[in-house]
CSV table of N, CA and C in Angstrom, one decimal:
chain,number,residue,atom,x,y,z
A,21,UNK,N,7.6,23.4,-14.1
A,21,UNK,CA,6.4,23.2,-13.4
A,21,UNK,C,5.4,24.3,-13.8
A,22,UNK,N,5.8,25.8,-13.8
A,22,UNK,CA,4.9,26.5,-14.0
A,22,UNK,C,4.9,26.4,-15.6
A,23,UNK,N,5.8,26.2,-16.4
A,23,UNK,CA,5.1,26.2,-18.0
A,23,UNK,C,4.2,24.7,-17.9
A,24,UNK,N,4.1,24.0,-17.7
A,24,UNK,CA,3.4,23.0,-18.2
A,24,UNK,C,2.5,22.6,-17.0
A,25,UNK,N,2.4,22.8,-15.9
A,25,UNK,CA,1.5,22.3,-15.2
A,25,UNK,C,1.2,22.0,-14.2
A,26,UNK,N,2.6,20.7,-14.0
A,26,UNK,CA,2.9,19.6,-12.7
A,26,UNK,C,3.7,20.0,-12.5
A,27,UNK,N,4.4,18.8,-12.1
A,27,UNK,CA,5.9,19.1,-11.5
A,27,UNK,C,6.3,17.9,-12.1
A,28,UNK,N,7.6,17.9,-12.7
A,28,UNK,CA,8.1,16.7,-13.8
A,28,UNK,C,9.0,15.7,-12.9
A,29,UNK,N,8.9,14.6,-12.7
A,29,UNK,CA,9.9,13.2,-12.4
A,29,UNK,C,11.1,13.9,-13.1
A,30,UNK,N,12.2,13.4,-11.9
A,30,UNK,CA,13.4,14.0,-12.0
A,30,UNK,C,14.1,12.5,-11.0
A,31,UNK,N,15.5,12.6,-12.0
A,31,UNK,CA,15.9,11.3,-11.9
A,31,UNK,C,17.6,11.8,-11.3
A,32,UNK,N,18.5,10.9,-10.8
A,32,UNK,CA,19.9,11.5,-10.5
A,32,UNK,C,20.6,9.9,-10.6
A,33,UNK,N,22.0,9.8,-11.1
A,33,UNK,CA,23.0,8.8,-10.8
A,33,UNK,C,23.8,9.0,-10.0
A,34,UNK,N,24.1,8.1,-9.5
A,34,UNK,CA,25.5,8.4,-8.4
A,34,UNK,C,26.9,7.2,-9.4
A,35,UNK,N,26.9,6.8,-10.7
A,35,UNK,CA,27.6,6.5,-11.6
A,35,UNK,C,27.2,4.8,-10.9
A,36,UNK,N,26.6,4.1,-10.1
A,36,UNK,CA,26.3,3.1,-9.9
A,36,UNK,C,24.7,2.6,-9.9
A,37,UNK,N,24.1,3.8,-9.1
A,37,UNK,CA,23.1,3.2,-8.8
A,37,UNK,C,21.9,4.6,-9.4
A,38,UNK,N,20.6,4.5,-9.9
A,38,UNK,CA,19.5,5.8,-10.3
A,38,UNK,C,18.8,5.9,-9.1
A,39,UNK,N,18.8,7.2,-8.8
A,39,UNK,CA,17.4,7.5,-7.7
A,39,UNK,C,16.2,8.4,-8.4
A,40,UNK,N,15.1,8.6,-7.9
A,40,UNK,CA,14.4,9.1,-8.2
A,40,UNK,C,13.7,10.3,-7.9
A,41,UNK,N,13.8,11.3,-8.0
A,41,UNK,CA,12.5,12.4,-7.4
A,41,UNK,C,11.1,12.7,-8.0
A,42,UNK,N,10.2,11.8,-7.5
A,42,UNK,CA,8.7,12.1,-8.1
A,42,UNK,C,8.0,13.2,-7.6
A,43,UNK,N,7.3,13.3,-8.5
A,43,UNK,CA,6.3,14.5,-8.6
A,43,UNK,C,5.1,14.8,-7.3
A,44,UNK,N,5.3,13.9,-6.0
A,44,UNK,CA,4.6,14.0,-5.1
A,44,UNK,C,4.6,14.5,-4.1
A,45,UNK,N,6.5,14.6,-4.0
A,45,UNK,CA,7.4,14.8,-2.8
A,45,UNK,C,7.3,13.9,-1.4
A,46,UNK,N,7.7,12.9,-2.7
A,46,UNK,CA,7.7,11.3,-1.9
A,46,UNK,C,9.7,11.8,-1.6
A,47,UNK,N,10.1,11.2,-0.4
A,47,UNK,CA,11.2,11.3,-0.1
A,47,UNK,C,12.3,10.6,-1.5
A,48,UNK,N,13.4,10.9,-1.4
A,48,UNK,CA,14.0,10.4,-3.1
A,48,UNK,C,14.3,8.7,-2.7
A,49,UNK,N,14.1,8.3,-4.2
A,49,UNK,CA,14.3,6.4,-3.6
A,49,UNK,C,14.8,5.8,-5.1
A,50,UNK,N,15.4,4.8,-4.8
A,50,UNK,CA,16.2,3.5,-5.8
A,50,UNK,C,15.4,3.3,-6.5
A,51,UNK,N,15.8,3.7,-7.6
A,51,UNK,CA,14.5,3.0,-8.9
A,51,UNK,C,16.2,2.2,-9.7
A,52,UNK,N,15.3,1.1,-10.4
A,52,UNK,CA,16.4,0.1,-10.8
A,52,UNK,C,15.9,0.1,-12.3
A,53,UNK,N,15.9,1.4,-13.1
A,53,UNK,CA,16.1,1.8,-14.2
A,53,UNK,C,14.9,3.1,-14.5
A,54,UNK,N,15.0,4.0,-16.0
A,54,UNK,CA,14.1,5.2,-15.9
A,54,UNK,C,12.9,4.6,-16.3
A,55,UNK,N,11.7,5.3,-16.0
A,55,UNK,CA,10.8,4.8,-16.5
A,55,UNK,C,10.4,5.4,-17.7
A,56,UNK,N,9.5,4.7,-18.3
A,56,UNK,CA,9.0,5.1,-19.9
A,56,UNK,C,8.3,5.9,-20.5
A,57,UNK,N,8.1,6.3,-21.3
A,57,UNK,CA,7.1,7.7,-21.7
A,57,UNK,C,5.6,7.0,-21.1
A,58,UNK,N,5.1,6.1,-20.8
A,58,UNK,CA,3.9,5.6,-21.3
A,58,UNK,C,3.8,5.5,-19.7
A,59,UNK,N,4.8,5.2,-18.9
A,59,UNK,CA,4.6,5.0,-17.1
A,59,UNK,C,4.7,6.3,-17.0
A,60,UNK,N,5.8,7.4,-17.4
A,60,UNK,CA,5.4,8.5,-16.8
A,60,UNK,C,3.9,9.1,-16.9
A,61,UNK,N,3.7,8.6,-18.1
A,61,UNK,CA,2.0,9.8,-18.1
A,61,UNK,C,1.4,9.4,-16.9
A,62,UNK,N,1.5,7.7,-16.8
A,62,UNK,CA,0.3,6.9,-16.0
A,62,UNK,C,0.6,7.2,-14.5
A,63,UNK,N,2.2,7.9,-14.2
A,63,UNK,CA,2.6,8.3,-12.9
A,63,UNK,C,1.6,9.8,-12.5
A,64,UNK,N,1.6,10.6,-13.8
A,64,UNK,CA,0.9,12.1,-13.7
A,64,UNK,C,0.0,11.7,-13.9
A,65,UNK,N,-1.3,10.9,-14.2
A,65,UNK,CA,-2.4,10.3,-14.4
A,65,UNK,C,-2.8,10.4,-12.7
A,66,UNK,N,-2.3,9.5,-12.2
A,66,UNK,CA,-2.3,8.8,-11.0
A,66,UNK,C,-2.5,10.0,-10.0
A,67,UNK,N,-1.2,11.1,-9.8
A,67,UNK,CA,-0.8,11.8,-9.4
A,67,UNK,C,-2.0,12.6,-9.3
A,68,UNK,N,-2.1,13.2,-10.4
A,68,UNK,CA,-4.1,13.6,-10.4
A,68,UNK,C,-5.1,13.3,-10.3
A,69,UNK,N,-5.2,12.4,-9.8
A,69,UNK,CA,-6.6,11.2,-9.0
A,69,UNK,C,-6.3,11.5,-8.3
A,70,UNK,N,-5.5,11.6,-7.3
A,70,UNK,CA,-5.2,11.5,-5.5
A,70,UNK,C,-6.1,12.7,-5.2
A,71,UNK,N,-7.0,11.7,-4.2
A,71,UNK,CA,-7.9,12.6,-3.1
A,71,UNK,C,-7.3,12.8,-1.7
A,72,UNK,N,-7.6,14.2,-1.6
A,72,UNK,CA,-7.2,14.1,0.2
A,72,UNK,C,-7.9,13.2,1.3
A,73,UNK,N,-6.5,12.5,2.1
A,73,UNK,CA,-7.0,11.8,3.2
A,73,UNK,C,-6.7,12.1,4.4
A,74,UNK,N,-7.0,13.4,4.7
A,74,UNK,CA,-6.0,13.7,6.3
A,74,UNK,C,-7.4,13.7,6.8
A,75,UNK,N,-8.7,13.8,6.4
A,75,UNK,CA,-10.4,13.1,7.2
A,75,UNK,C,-10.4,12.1,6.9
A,76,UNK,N,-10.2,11.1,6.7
A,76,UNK,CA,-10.8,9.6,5.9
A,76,UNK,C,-12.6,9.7,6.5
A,77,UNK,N,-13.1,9.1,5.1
A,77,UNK,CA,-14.5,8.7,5.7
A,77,UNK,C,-14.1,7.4,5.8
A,78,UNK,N,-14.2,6.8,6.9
A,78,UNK,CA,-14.2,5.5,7.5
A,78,UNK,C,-15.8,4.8,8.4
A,79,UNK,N,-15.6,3.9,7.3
A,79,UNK,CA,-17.2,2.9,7.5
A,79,UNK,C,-17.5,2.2,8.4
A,80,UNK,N,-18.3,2.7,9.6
A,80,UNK,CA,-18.8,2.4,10.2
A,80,UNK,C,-18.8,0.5,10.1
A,81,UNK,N,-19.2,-0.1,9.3
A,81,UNK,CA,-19.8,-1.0,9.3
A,81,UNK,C,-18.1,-2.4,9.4
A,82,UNK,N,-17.0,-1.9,8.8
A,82,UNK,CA,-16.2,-2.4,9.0
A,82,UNK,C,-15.5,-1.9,10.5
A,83,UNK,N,-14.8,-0.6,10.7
A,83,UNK,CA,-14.5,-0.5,11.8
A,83,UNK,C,-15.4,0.7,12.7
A,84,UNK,N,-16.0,0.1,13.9
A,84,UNK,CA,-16.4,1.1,14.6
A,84,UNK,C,-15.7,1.9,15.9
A,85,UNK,N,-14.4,0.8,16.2
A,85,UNK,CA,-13.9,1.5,17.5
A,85,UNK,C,-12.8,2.5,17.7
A,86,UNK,N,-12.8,3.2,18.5
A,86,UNK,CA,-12.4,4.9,18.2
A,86,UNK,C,-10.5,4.4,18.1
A,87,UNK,N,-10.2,3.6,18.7
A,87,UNK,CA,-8.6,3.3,18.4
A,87,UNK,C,-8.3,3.0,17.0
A,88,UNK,N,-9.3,1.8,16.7
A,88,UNK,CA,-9.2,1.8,14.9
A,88,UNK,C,-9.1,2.6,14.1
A,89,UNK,N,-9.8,3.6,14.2
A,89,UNK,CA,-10.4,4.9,13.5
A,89,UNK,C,-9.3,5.7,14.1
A,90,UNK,N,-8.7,6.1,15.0
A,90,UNK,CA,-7.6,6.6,15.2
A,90,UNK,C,-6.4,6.5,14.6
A,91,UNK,N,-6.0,4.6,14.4
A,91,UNK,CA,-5.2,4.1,13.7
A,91,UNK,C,-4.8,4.3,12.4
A,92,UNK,N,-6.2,4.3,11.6
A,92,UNK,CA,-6.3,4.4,10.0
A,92,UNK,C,-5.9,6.0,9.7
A,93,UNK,N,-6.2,7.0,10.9
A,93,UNK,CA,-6.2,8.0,10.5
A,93,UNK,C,-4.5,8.6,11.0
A,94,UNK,N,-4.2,7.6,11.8
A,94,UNK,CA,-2.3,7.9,11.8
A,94,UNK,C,-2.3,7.8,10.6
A,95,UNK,N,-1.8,6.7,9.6
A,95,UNK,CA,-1.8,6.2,9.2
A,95,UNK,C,-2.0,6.8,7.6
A,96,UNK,N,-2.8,7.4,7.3
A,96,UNK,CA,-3.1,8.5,6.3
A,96,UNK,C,-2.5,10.0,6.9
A,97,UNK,N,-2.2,9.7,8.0
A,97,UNK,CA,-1.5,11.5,7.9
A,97,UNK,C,0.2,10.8,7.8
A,98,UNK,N,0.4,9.4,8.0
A,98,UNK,CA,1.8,9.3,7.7
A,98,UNK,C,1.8,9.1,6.2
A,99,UNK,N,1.4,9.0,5.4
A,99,UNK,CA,1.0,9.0,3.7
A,99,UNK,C,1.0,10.9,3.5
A,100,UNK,N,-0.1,11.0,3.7
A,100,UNK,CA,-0.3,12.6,2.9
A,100,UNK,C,0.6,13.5,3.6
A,101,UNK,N,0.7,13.6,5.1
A,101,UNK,CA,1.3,15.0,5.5
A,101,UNK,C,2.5,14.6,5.9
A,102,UNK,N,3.0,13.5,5.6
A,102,UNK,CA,4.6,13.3,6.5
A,102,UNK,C,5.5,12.7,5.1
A,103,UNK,N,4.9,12.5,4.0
A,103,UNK,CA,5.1,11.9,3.0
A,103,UNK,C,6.4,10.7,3.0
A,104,UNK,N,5.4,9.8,3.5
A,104,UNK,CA,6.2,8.5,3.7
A,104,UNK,C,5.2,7.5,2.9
A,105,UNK,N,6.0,6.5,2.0
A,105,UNK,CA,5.4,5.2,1.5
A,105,UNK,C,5.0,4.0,1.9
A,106,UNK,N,5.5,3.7,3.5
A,106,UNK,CA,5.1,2.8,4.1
A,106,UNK,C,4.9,3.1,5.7
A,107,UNK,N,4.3,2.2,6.3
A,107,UNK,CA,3.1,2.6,7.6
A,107,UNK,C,3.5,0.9,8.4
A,108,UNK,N,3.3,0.9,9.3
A,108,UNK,CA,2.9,-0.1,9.9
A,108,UNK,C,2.4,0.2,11.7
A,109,UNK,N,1.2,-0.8,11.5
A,109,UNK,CA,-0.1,-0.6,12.6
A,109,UNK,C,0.7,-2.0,13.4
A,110,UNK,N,0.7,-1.6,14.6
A,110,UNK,CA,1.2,-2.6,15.7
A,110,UNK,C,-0.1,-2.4,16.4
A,111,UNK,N,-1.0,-3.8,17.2
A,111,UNK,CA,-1.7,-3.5,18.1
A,111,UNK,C,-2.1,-4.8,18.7
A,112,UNK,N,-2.7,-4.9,20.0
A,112,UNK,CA,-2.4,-6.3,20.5
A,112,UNK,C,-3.6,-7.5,19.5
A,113,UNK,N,-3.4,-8.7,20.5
A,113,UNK,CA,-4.1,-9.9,20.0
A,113,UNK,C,-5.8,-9.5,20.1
A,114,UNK,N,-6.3,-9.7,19.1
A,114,UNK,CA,-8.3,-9.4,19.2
A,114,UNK,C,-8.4,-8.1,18.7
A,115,UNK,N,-7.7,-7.0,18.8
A,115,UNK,CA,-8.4,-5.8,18.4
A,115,UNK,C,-8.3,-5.3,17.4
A,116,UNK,N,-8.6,-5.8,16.3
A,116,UNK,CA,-9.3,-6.0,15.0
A,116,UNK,C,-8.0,-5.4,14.4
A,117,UNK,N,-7.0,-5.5,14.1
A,117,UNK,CA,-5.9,-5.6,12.8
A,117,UNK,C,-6.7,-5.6,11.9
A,118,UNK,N,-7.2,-7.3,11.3
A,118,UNK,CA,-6.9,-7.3,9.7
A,118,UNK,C,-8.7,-5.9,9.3
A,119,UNK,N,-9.5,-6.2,10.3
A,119,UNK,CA,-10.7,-4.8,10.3
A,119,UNK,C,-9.9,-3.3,9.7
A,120,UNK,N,-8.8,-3.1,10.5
A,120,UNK,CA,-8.6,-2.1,10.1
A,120,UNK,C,-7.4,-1.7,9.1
A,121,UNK,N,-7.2,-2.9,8.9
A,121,UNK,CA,-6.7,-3.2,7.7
A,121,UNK,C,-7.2,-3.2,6.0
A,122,UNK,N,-8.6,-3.8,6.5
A,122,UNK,CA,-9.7,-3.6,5.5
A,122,UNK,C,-9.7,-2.3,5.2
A,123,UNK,N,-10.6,-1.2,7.0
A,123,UNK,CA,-11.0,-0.3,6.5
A,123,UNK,C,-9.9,1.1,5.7
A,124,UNK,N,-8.5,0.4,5.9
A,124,UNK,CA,-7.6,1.4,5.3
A,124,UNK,C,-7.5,1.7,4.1
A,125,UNK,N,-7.5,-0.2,3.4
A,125,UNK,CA,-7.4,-0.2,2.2
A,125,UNK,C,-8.3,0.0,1.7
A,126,UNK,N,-10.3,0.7,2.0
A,126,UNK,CA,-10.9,0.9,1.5
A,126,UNK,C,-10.6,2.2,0.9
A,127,UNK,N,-10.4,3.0,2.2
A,127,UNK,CA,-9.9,4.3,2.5
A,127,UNK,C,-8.9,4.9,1.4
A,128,UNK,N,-8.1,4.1,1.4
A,128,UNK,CA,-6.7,4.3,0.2
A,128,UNK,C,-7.3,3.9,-1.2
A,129,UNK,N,-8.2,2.9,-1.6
A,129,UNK,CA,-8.4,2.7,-2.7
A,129,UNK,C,-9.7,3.6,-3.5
A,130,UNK,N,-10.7,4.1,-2.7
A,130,UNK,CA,-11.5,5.2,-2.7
A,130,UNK,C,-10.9,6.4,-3.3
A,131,UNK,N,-9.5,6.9,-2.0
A,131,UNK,CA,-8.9,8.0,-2.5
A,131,UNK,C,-8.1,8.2,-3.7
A,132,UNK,N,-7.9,7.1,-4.5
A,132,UNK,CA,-7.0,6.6,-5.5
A,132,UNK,C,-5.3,6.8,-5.2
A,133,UNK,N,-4.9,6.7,-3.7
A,133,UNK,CA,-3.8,6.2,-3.5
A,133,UNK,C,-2.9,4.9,-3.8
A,134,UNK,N,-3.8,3.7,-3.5
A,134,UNK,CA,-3.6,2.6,-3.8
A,134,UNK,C,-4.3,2.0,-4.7
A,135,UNK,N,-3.9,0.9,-6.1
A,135,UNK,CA,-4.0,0.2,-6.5
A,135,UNK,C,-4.1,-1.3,-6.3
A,136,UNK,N,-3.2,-1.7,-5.7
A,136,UNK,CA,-2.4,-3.3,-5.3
A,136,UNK,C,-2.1,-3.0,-4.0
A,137,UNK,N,-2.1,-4.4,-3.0
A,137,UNK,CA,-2.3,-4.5,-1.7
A,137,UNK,C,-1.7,-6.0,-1.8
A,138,UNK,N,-0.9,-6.2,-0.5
A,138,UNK,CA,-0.2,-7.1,-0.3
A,138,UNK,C,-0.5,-6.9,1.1
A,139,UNK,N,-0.9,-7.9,1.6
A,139,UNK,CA,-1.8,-8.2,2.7
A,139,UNK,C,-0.4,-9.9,3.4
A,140,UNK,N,0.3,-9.5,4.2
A,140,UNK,CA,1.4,-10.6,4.6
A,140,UNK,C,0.7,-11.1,6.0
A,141,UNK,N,0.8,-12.9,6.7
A,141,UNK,CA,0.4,-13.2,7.9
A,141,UNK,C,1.3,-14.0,8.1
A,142,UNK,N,2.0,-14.7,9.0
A,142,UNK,CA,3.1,-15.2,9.7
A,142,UNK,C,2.4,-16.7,9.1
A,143,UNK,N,1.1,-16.5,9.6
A,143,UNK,CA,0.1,-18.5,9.3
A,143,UNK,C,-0.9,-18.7,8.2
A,144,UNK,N,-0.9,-19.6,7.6
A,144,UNK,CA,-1.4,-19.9,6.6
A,144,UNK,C,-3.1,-19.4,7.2
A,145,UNK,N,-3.6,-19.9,8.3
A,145,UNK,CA,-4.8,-19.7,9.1
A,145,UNK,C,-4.9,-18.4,9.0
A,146,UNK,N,-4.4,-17.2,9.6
A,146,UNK,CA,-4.1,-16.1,9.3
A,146,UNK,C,-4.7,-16.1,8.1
A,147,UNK,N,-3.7,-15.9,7.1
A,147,UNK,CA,-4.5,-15.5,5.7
A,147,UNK,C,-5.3,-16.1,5.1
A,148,UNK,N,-5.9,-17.0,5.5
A,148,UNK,CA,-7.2,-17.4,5.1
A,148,UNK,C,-8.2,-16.9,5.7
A,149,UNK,N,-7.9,-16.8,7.1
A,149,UNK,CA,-9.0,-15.9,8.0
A,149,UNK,C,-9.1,-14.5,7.2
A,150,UNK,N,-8.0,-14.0,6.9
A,150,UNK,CA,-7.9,-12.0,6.4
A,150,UNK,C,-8.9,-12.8,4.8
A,151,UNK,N,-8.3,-13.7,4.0
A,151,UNK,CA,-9.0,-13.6,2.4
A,151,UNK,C,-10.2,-13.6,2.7
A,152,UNK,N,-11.0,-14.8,3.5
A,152,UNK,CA,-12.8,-14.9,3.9
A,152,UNK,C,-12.9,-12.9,4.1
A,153,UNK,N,-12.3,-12.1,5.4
A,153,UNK,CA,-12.4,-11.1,5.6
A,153,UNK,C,-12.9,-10.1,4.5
A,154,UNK,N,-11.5,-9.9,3.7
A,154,UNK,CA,-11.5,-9.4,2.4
A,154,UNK,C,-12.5,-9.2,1.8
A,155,UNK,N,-13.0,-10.4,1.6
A,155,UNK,CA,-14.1,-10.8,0.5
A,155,UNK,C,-15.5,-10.6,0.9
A,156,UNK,N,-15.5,-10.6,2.2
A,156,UNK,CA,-17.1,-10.3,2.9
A,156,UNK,C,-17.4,-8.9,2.8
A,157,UNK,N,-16.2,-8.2,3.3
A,157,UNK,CA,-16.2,-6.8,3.6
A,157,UNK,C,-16.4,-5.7,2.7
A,158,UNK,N,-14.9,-6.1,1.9
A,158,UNK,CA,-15.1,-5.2,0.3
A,158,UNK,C,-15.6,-6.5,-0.6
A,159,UNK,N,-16.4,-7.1,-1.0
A,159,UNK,CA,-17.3,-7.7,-1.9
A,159,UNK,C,-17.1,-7.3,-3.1
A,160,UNK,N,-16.8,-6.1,-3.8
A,160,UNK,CA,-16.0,-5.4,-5.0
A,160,UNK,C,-14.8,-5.3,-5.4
A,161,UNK,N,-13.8,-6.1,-4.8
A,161,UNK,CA,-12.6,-5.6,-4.8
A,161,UNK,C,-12.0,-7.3,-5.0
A,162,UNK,N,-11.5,-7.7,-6.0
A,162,UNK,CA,-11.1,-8.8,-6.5
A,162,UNK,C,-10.1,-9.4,-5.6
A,163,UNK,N,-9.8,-10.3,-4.7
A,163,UNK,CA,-8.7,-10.8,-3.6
A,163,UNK,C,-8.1,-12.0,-4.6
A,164,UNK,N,-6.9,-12.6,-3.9
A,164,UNK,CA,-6.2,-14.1,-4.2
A,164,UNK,C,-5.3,-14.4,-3.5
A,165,UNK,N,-5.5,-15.7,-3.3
A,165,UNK,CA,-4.8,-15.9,-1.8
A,165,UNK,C,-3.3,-17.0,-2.3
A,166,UNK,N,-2.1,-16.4,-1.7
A,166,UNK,CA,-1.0,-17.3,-2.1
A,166,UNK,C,0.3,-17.8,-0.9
A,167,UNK,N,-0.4,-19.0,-1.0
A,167,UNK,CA,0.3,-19.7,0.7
A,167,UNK,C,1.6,-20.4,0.4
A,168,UNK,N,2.4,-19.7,-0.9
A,168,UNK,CA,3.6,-20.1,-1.5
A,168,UNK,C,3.8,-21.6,-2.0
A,169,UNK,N,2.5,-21.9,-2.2
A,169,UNK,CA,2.4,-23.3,-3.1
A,169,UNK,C,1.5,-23.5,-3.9
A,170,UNK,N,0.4,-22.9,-4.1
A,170,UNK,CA,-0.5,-22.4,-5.2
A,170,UNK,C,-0.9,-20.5,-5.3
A,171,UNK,N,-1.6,-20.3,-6.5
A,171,UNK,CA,-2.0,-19.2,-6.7
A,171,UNK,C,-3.3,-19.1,-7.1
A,172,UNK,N,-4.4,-18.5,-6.3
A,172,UNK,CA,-5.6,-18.9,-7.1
A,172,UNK,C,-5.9,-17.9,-8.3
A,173,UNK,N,-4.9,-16.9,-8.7
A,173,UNK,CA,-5.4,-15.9,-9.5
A,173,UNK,C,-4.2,-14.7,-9.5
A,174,UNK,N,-4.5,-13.8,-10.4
A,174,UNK,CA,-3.7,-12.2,-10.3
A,174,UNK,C,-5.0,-11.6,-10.1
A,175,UNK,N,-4.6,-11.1,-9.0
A,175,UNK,CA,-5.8,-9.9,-9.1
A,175,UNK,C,-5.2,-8.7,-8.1
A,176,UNK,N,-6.1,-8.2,-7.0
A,176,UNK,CA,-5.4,-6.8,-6.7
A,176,UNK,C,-5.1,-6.8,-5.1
A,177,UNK,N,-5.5,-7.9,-4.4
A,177,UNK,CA,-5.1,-8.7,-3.3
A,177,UNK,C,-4.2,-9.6,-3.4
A,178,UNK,N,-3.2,-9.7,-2.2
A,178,UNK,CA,-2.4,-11.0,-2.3
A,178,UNK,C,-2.0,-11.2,-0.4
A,179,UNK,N,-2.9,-12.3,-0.3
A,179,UNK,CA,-2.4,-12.4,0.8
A,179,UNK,C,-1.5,-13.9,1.2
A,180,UNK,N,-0.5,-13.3,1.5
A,180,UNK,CA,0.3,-14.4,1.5
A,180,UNK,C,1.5,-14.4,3.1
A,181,UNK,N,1.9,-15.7,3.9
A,181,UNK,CA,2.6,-15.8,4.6
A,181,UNK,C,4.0,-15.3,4.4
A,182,UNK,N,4.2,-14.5,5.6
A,182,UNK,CA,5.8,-13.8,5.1
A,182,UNK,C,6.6,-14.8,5.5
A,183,UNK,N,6.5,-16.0,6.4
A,183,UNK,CA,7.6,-17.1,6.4
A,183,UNK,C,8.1,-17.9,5.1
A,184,UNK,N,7.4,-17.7,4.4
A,184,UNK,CA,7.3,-17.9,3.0
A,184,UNK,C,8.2,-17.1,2.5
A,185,UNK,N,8.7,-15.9,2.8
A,185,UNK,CA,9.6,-15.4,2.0
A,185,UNK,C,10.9,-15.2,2.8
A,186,UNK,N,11.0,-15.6,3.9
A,186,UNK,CA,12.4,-15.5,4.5
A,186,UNK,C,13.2,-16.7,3.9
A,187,UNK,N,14.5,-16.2,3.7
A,187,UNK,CA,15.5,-17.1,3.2
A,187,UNK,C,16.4,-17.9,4.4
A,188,UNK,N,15.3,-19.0,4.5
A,188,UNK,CA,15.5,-20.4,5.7
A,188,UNK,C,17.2,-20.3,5.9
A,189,UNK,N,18.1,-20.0,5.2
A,189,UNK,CA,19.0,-20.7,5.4
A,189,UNK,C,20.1,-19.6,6.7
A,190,UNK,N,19.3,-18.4,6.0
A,190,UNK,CA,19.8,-17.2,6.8
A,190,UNK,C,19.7,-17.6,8.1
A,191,UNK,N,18.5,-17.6,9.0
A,191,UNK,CA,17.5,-17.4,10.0
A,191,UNK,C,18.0,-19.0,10.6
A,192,UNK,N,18.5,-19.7,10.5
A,192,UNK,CA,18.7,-20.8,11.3
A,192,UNK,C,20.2,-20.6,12.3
C-alpha cells in the first residue's frame, strides 16, 4: 500500500471455495473466481470516485420529510461508516418508500457508490408504480421494467417482482 498507493485486492482459499478482501474494507465475501487485470483496475478506478456520504445532500424536491431524510441518511452511514453492502428500509404503508428509495439512489449514484440498481416489488402494480416514479424523478437515469415475462431493455434500473424469483416449488 505504501509503495504504490492503494491498498491492493487480496484474495484467500479455503481449498473449496475463494474469498475476497477488497480494497475498501468491505467485510471479506465469496467471490466465485479471481478477478482480471482489467476488473481490478476498474475496481481501483471506482474505489477513487467514491465521494463521502455520512451528509448526503438530499433533494428537497423528491423527499422532504424529516424521517425520509433520516432514513437515507441511516442508510449511508450503514455503507460508509459501518461498512456493510446491503441496507434495508422497513417503513409502514404511504410513507413514501419507493420516494426514498429514489432519493437514495440519487444520493449513491451522485456519490459514485452505485452503478446498477435493482429496485424488487412483491406486485406487478408496485413496479410499475416505482418505473413511472423512476422516470419522473431522476429523468437522467435510464430505468427498465421486468415483470418476469418481458424485458423492455438493459439499462441501469430493473425493477422487477421478487415473487418472480422464489422457487414455487419450495414455498408451497
Amino acid at each position: 500500500e505504501k509503495k504504490f498507493g492503494f491498498r491492493p485486492m487480496a484474495y484467500y482459499v479455503s481449498g473449496y471455495h475463494i474469498f475476497c478482501i477488497d480494497a475498501l474494507g468491505f467485510p471479506v465475501r465469496r467471490v466465485f473466481g479471481f478477478h482480471s487485470v482489467d476488473e481490478l483496475e476498474l475496481l481501483k478506478q471506482r474505489a477513487n470516485a467514491r465521494k463521502d456520504i455520512s451528509n448526503p445532500p438530499i433533494e428537497d424536491s423528491i423527499t422532504n420529510r424529516d424521517y425520509q431524510k433520516d432514513a437515507i441518511r441511516s442508510i449511508c452511514n450503514v455503507f460508509q461508516d459501518q461498512k456493510r453492502r446491503r441496507g434495508i428500509i422497513v417503513m409502514a404503508t404511504g410513507t413514501g418508500k419507493t420516494r426514498v428509495s429514489i432519493s437514495l439512489v440519487k444520493v449513491l449514484m451522485e456519490a459514485n457508490w452505485v452503478k446498477n440498481v435493482l429496485f424488487l416489488a412483491d406486485r406487478t402494480s408496485l413496479v410499475r408504480q416505482a418505473h413511472k416514479n423512476f422516470n419522473k424523478l431522476l429523468p437522467n437515469v435510464t430505468t427498465s421494467m421486468f415483470t418476469g415475462t418481458s424485458n423492455s431493455g438493459s439499462t441501469t434500473f430493473y425493477k422487477c417482482p421478487d415473487s418472480d424469483f422464489i422457487d414455487q416449488e419450495n414455498y408451497q
